Short mmCIF file of N, CA, C and O in Angstrom, two decimals:
data_model
loop_
_atom_site.label_atom_id
_atom_site.label_comp_id
_atom_site.label_asym_id
_atom_site.label_seq_id
_atom_site.Cartn_x
_atom_site.Cartn_y
_atom_site.Cartn_z
N MET A 109 9.34 -50.33 3.89
CA MET A 109 9.74 -51.54 3.29
C MET A 109 9.44 -52.74 4.02
O MET A 109 9.40 -52.98 5.10
N ASN A 110 9.06 -53.81 3.17
CA ASN A 110 8.68 -55.02 3.69
C ASN A 110 9.77 -56.17 3.21
O ASN A 110 10.06 -56.33 1.89
N TRP A 111 10.19 -57.10 4.04
CA TRP A 111 10.98 -58.00 3.84
C TRP A 111 10.23 -59.25 4.35
O TRP A 111 9.61 -59.53 5.24
N GLY A 112 10.57 -60.37 3.27
CA GLY A 112 9.86 -61.63 3.58
C GLY A 112 10.63 -62.58 4.54
O GLY A 112 9.88 -63.40 5.03
N SER A 113 11.80 -62.20 4.70
CA SER A 113 12.55 -62.90 5.87
C SER A 113 13.81 -62.15 6.36
O SER A 113 14.03 -61.26 5.91
N ALA A 114 14.35 -62.73 7.50
CA ALA A 114 15.51 -61.98 8.19
C ALA A 114 16.69 -62.01 7.04
O ALA A 114 17.19 -61.00 7.01
N GLY A 115 16.78 -62.97 6.24
CA GLY A 115 17.90 -62.95 5.22
C GLY A 115 17.79 -61.90 4.31
O GLY A 115 18.75 -61.14 3.96
N GLU A 116 16.44 -61.43 4.01
CA GLU A 116 16.30 -60.34 2.96
C GLU A 116 16.53 -59.15 3.83
O GLU A 116 17.08 -58.31 3.09
N PHE A 117 16.11 -59.05 4.92
CA PHE A 117 16.37 -57.87 5.79
C PHE A 117 17.98 -57.41 5.85
O PHE A 117 18.22 -56.53 5.50
N PHE A 118 18.60 -58.48 6.18
CA PHE A 118 20.01 -58.47 6.33
C PHE A 118 20.93 -58.00 4.86
O PHE A 118 21.92 -57.66 4.79
N ALA A 119 20.19 -58.61 3.82
CA ALA A 119 20.92 -58.54 2.60
C ALA A 119 20.57 -56.92 2.09
O ALA A 119 21.16 -56.51 1.25
N MET A 120 19.44 -56.41 2.56
CA MET A 120 19.16 -54.90 2.14
C MET A 120 19.05 -54.72 0.65
O MET A 120 19.72 -53.76 0.32
N GLY A 121 18.57 -55.76 0.03
CA GLY A 121 18.34 -55.45 -1.31
C GLY A 121 19.68 -55.43 -2.26
O GLY A 121 19.86 -54.81 -3.27
N GLY A 122 20.69 -56.27 -1.65
CA GLY A 122 21.98 -56.40 -2.20
C GLY A 122 22.98 -55.28 -1.88
O GLY A 122 24.04 -55.39 -2.14
N TYR A 123 22.54 -54.48 -0.96
CA TYR A 123 23.39 -53.43 -0.40
C TYR A 123 23.75 -53.70 1.04
O TYR A 123 24.21 -52.89 1.72
N GLY A 124 23.50 -54.91 1.48
CA GLY A 124 23.79 -55.21 2.97
C GLY A 124 25.19 -55.10 3.28
O GLY A 124 25.35 -54.68 4.53
N LEU A 125 26.04 -55.43 2.59
CA LEU A 125 27.46 -55.24 2.91
C LEU A 125 27.80 -53.89 3.36
O LEU A 125 28.54 -53.60 4.22
N TYR A 126 27.39 -53.00 2.41
CA TYR A 126 27.69 -51.55 2.52
C TYR A 126 26.97 -50.90 3.79
O TYR A 126 27.49 -50.29 4.57
N VAL A 127 25.64 -51.27 3.81
CA VAL A 127 24.82 -50.64 4.96
C VAL A 127 25.41 -51.23 6.53
O VAL A 127 25.71 -50.47 7.24
N TRP A 128 25.57 -52.48 6.63
CA TRP A 128 25.95 -53.03 7.66
C TRP A 128 27.33 -52.62 8.03
O TRP A 128 27.73 -52.51 9.35
N GLY A 129 28.22 -52.63 6.98
CA GLY A 129 29.56 -52.32 7.10
C GLY A 129 29.82 -51.00 7.69
O GLY A 129 30.57 -50.59 8.59
N SER A 130 28.76 -50.02 7.16
CA SER A 130 28.76 -48.70 7.75
C SER A 130 28.36 -48.51 9.21
O SER A 130 29.07 -47.82 9.80
N TYR A 131 27.46 -49.28 9.45
CA TYR A 131 26.93 -49.35 10.91
C TYR A 131 28.18 -49.80 11.79
O TYR A 131 28.26 -49.40 12.90
N ILE A 132 28.78 -51.10 11.41
CA ILE A 132 29.86 -51.44 12.14
C ILE A 132 31.07 -50.52 12.25
O ILE A 132 31.74 -50.30 13.44
N ALA A 133 31.42 -49.89 11.22
CA ALA A 133 32.47 -48.87 11.19
C ALA A 133 32.14 -47.81 12.29
O ALA A 133 32.81 -47.25 12.96
N CYS A 134 30.93 -47.28 12.19
CA CYS A 134 30.39 -46.19 13.18
C CYS A 134 30.55 -46.64 14.54
O CYS A 134 30.90 -45.87 15.31
N ALA A 135 29.88 -47.66 14.78
CA ALA A 135 29.83 -48.34 16.28
C ALA A 135 31.46 -48.32 16.74
O ALA A 135 31.77 -48.05 17.76
N LEU A 136 32.33 -48.87 15.96
CA LEU A 136 33.75 -49.19 16.43
C LEU A 136 34.45 -47.66 16.56
O LEU A 136 34.98 -47.65 17.56
N LEU A 137 33.99 -46.74 15.66
CA LEU A 137 34.60 -45.46 15.79
C LEU A 137 34.08 -44.71 17.27
O LEU A 137 34.79 -44.23 17.88
N MET A 138 32.84 -45.13 17.55
CA MET A 138 32.29 -44.50 18.59
C MET A 138 32.80 -45.10 19.79
O MET A 138 32.62 -44.41 21.04
N VAL A 139 33.24 -46.36 19.95
CA VAL A 139 33.85 -46.84 20.92
C VAL A 139 35.40 -46.41 21.11
O VAL A 139 35.59 -46.22 22.26
N LEU A 140 36.04 -46.40 20.15
CA LEU A 140 37.31 -45.97 20.13
C LEU A 140 37.71 -44.53 20.47
O LEU A 140 38.60 -44.34 21.12
N GLU A 141 36.84 -43.62 19.97
CA GLU A 141 37.26 -42.19 20.24
C GLU A 141 37.32 -42.01 21.75
O GLU A 141 38.29 -41.21 22.01
N PRO A 142 36.24 -42.20 22.42
CA PRO A 142 36.54 -41.83 23.94
C PRO A 142 37.88 -42.53 24.68
O PRO A 142 38.45 -42.05 25.53
N ILE A 143 37.95 -43.67 24.12
CA ILE A 143 39.23 -44.41 24.69
C ILE A 143 40.46 -43.67 24.36
O ILE A 143 41.44 -43.37 24.98
N LEU A 144 40.56 -43.49 22.96
CA LEU A 144 41.83 -42.57 22.73
C LEU A 144 42.03 -41.31 23.18
O LEU A 144 43.08 -40.70 23.55
N THR A 145 40.67 -40.65 23.36
CA THR A 145 40.74 -39.21 23.85
C THR A 145 41.10 -39.28 25.33
O THR A 145 41.88 -38.42 25.68
N ALA A 146 40.76 -40.39 26.17
CA ALA A 146 41.12 -40.38 27.45
C ALA A 146 42.62 -40.70 27.76
O ALA A 146 43.37 -40.07 28.60
N ARG A 147 43.29 -41.45 26.59
CA ARG A 147 44.67 -41.63 26.63
C ARG A 147 45.49 -40.37 26.37
O ARG A 147 46.48 -40.13 26.89
N ARG A 148 44.88 -39.77 25.45
CA ARG A 148 45.68 -38.44 24.94
C ARG A 148 45.62 -37.53 26.06
O ARG A 148 46.69 -36.73 26.54
N HIS A 149 44.35 -37.34 26.92
CA HIS A 149 44.24 -36.60 28.04
C HIS A 149 45.27 -36.80 29.13
O HIS A 149 46.03 -35.90 29.69
N ALA A 150 45.30 -38.04 29.44
CA ALA A 150 46.31 -38.51 30.46
C ALA A 150 47.64 -38.32 30.17
O ALA A 150 48.45 -37.81 31.01
N ARG A 151 48.06 -38.45 29.00
CA ARG A 151 49.43 -38.11 28.37
C ARG A 151 49.65 -36.66 28.53
O ARG A 151 50.83 -36.18 29.08
N ALA A 152 48.79 -35.79 28.24
CA ALA A 152 48.85 -34.51 28.19
C ALA A 152 49.03 -33.99 29.67
O ALA A 152 49.84 -33.14 30.12
N ARG A 153 48.25 -34.64 30.64
CA ARG A 153 48.23 -34.18 32.14
C ARG A 153 49.72 -34.64 32.53
O ARG A 153 50.25 -34.02 33.25
N GLN A 154 50.16 -35.73 32.14
CA GLN A 154 51.54 -36.11 32.56
C GLN A 154 52.69 -35.25 32.01
O GLN A 154 53.53 -34.90 32.75
N ASP A 155 52.44 -34.89 30.83
CA ASP A 155 53.49 -33.96 30.34
C ASP A 155 53.39 -32.55 30.93
O ASP A 155 54.52 -32.13 31.43
N ALA A 156 52.21 -32.13 31.32
CA ALA A 156 52.17 -30.89 32.21
C ALA A 156 52.69 -30.97 33.47
O ALA A 156 53.44 -30.10 34.10
N ALA A 157 52.56 -32.00 34.09
CA ALA A 157 52.94 -32.35 35.55
C ALA A 157 54.58 -32.32 35.53
O ALA A 157 55.04 -31.83 36.20
N ARG A 158 55.20 -32.94 34.43
CA ARG A 158 56.51 -33.12 34.27
C ARG A 158 57.17 -31.75 34.12
O ARG A 158 58.03 -31.36 34.58
N LEU A 159 56.46 -30.88 33.19
CA LEU A 159 56.91 -29.58 33.02
C LEU A 159 56.79 -28.72 34.26
O LEU A 159 57.83 -27.90 34.34
N ASN A 160 55.70 -28.76 34.97
CA ASN A 160 55.62 -28.21 36.23
C ASN A 160 56.73 -28.33 37.25
O ASN A 160 57.06 -27.51 37.99
N GLU A 161 57.19 -29.72 37.27
CA GLU A 161 58.06 -30.19 38.34
C GLU A 161 59.48 -29.73 37.67
O GLU A 161 60.32 -29.31 38.70
N GLU A 162 59.87 -29.50 36.28
CA GLU A 162 61.07 -29.09 36.19
C GLU A 162 61.30 -27.45 36.32
O GLU A 162 62.34 -27.03 36.45
N SER A 163 60.29 -26.73 36.26
CA SER A 163 60.34 -25.23 36.51
C SER A 163 60.46 -24.90 37.97
O SER A 163 60.39 -25.59 39.04
#
């Protein structure tokens, strides 16, 4: 595909909102997933340590 300007590239033939919105959503999820996973892992380790102390 050939675009005449940067504006045409970002407009993506009228579908730019959907295309760039999808890229942004994907990037956001790729950043959030490891953070949330680490938090859940830390919480699980704390719960396991607490259960180990009680027994």
